[in-house]
Structure formats: C-alpha cells, structure tokens
Coordinates of C-alpha atoms in Angstrom, one line a residue:
M229 CA 0.0 0.0 0.0
Q230 CA 1.3 3.5 -0.9
N231 CA 0.8 5.6 2.3
L232 CA -1.2 8.8 1.6
Y233 CA -2.0 10.0 5.1
T234 CA -1.7 8.7 8.7
A235 CA -4.0 10.0 11.5
T236 CA -2.5 9.6 14.9
V237 CA -4.8 9.8 17.9
T238 CA -4.0 8.9 21.5
A239 CA -6.6 7.5 23.9
V240 CA -6.1 7.7 27.7
G241 CA -8.7 6.2 30.0
G242 CA -10.6 4.1 27.5
R243 CA -14.4 4.6 27.5
D244 CA -14.1 7.0 30.3
G245 CA -11.2 9.1 29.2
Q246 CA -9.9 11.5 26.5
L247 CA -8.9 11.4 22.9
K248 CA -6.3 13.8 21.4
S249 CA -4.9 13.9 17.9
E250 CA -1.3 14.5 17.3
D251 CA -2.0 17.8 15.7
G252 CA -4.4 18.9 18.5
I253 CA -7.4 19.4 16.2
L254 CA -9.3 16.6 17.7
E255 CA -9.6 16.6 21.5
L256 CA -12.6 14.9 23.0
A257 CA -13.9 13.5 26.2
I258 CA -15.0 9.8 25.8
R259 CA -17.7 8.4 28.1
A260 CA -19.6 5.1 28.0
P261 CA -23.2 5.7 26.9
K262 CA -26.0 5.2 29.4
E263 CA -27.1 2.1 27.5
L264 CA -23.7 0.5 28.5
G265 CA -24.0 1.6 32.1
G266 CA -21.9 4.7 31.7
P267 CA -22.7 8.3 32.4
G268 CA -23.2 9.4 28.8
G269 CA -22.8 13.1 28.1
A270 CA -19.9 12.7 25.7
T271 CA -19.1 10.9 22.5
N272 CA -18.1 7.3 22.4
P273 CA -16.1 5.0 20.1
E274 CA -19.2 3.8 18.2
Q275 CA -20.3 7.3 17.4
L276 CA -16.8 8.2 16.2
F277 CA -16.7 5.1 14.0
A278 CA -20.2 5.8 12.6
G279 CA -19.2 9.3 11.7
G280 CA -16.0 8.2 10.0
Y281 CA -17.7 5.5 8.1
A282 CA -20.6 7.7 7.0
A283 CA -18.2 10.5 5.8
C284 CA -15.9 8.1 4.0
F285 CA -18.7 6.2 2.3
E286 CA -20.3 9.4 1.1
S287 CA -17.0 10.5 -0.3
A288 CA -16.6 7.2 -2.1
L289 CA -20.1 7.4 -3.4
N290 CA -19.4 10.8 -5.0
V291 CA -16.0 9.7 -6.4
V292 CA -17.7 6.7 -8.0
A293 CA -20.4 9.0 -9.5
R294 CA -17.8 11.3 -10.9
M295 CA -15.7 8.4 -12.3
K296 CA -18.9 7.0 -14.0
K297 CA -19.8 10.5 -15.2
I298 CA -23.2 10.2 -13.5
K299 CA -24.6 13.5 -12.2
V300 CA -26.3 13.3 -8.8
E301 CA -28.0 16.2 -7.1
K302 CA -27.2 15.3 -3.5
T303 CA -26.0 12.4 -1.4
Q304 CA -26.3 11.6 2.3
V305 CA -25.1 8.7 4.4
T306 CA -26.3 7.9 7.9
A307 CA -24.4 5.2 9.7
H308 CA -25.9 3.2 12.5
V309 CA -23.1 1.3 14.4
T310 CA -24.2 -1.3 16.9
L311 CA -22.0 -2.8 19.6
G312 CA -23.1 -6.2 20.7
K313 CA -22.1 -9.4 22.5
E314 CA -21.0 -12.3 20.3
E315 CA -21.9 -15.9 21.0
D316 CA -18.3 -16.6 22.1
G317 CA -18.6 -14.0 24.8
G318 CA -16.6 -11.3 23.0
Y319 CA -17.9 -8.0 21.6
G320 CA -18.6 -7.2 18.0
L321 CA -19.8 -4.4 15.8
E322 CA -22.5 -4.2 13.1
A323 CA -23.2 -1.3 10.8
K324 CA -26.2 -0.2 8.7
L325 CA -25.7 2.6 6.2
D326 CA -28.8 4.5 5.2
I327 CA -27.8 6.0 1.8
S328 CA -29.6 8.7 -0.1
V329 CA -28.7 9.4 -3.7
V330 CA -31.0 12.2 -5.1
G331 CA -31.3 12.8 -8.8
V332 CA -31.0 9.3 -10.2
D333 CA -33.3 6.4 -10.5
A334 CA -33.3 3.4 -8.1
D335 CA -31.2 1.2 -10.4
V336 CA -28.5 3.8 -10.9
A337 CA -28.5 4.5 -7.1
K338 CA -28.0 0.8 -6.4
E339 CA -25.1 0.6 -8.9
L340 CA -23.4 3.6 -7.4
V341 CA -23.8 2.3 -3.8
E342 CA -22.5 -1.1 -4.7
A343 CA -19.5 0.5 -6.4
A344 CA -18.8 2.8 -3.5
H345 CA -18.9 -0.2 -1.1
Q346 CA -16.0 -1.7 -3.1
V347 CA -14.0 1.6 -3.1
C348 CA -14.6 2.9 0.5
P349 CA -11.7 2.1 2.8
Y350 CA -14.0 1.6 5.7
S351 CA -16.0 -0.9 3.7
R352 CA -12.9 -2.7 2.6
A353 CA -11.5 -2.8 6.1
T354 CA -14.8 -4.3 7.6
R355 CA -15.5 -6.7 4.7
G356 CA -15.7 -10.2 6.1
N357 CA -15.1 -8.9 9.7
M358 CA -18.5 -7.5 10.5
K359 CA -22.0 -7.3 9.1
V360 CA -22.6 -4.2 7.0
E361 CA -26.1 -3.5 5.6
L362 CA -26.5 -1.1 2.8
N363 CA -30.0 0.5 2.8
I364 CA -30.8 2.9 -0.1
V365 CA -33.4 5.4 1.2

C-alpha cells in the first residue's frame, strides 16, 4: 500500500477518558453511553466510528459517481453502528448505512452504492469482519 496519510490519535482512560490527535485538532472526552452503564454526556467510540464510516462512504459514493460521469443532485449517508455481545462472549460491531442518492433512478443509485462499497476504505476494512447492511433510502 502506498501511504497517503496517517492519522495519529492517543486515547487515555478508554471509554471514560480522553482522545487527542497528534495535531491537536481533535480533543474529545469519551464516556460510555448510558445504555452500557456509563454516564453518557460525551461521545463514544461507536459514534466516532459511525461518523468516520458515513463520511468516508459518502465521499466514495461521490467519487464513483464522478468516475462514471453520473450526475447526482445530492448524497447523504447515515451510519448506525451497533456494539453487541458475540456468541463466544466477546464483543462485535455491526453497521447499517442509510444512503440517499438524489437525482438518479433506483437502479443507478444501487449501482453507485455497490461500487462505493467496493471503493470505500472503511467498507474494505470491515468486509468479512462485521455485518454491514446497505440501505438505499
């Protein structure tokens, strides 16, 4: 792989701690959500992953549309990332992406979404490792 960019973020305190990027742009408190017995009131790893996946997938979707010379009016991706308990006692993640592609018919939207799923680095990294549902809305 040809390296293009490396993000460096340090976590201290896990789910009840802090995140800070090497450049200081990202500096966040992390708290376990109330649903996991935590206090809530701050972001958590699942929200951060969902935000990264949604942004990356939408970018891939627009890159694919440009490469295929298909004009879309607007795109939007909402990622739902679920943390759950696996049968083996460990923890796992699942994702559902709600994807809107405005300005094309349903078949073209499906073609673009499937192509974006092949291009998006988050999709590539999770493929075979976690369930990812693509939902065109």
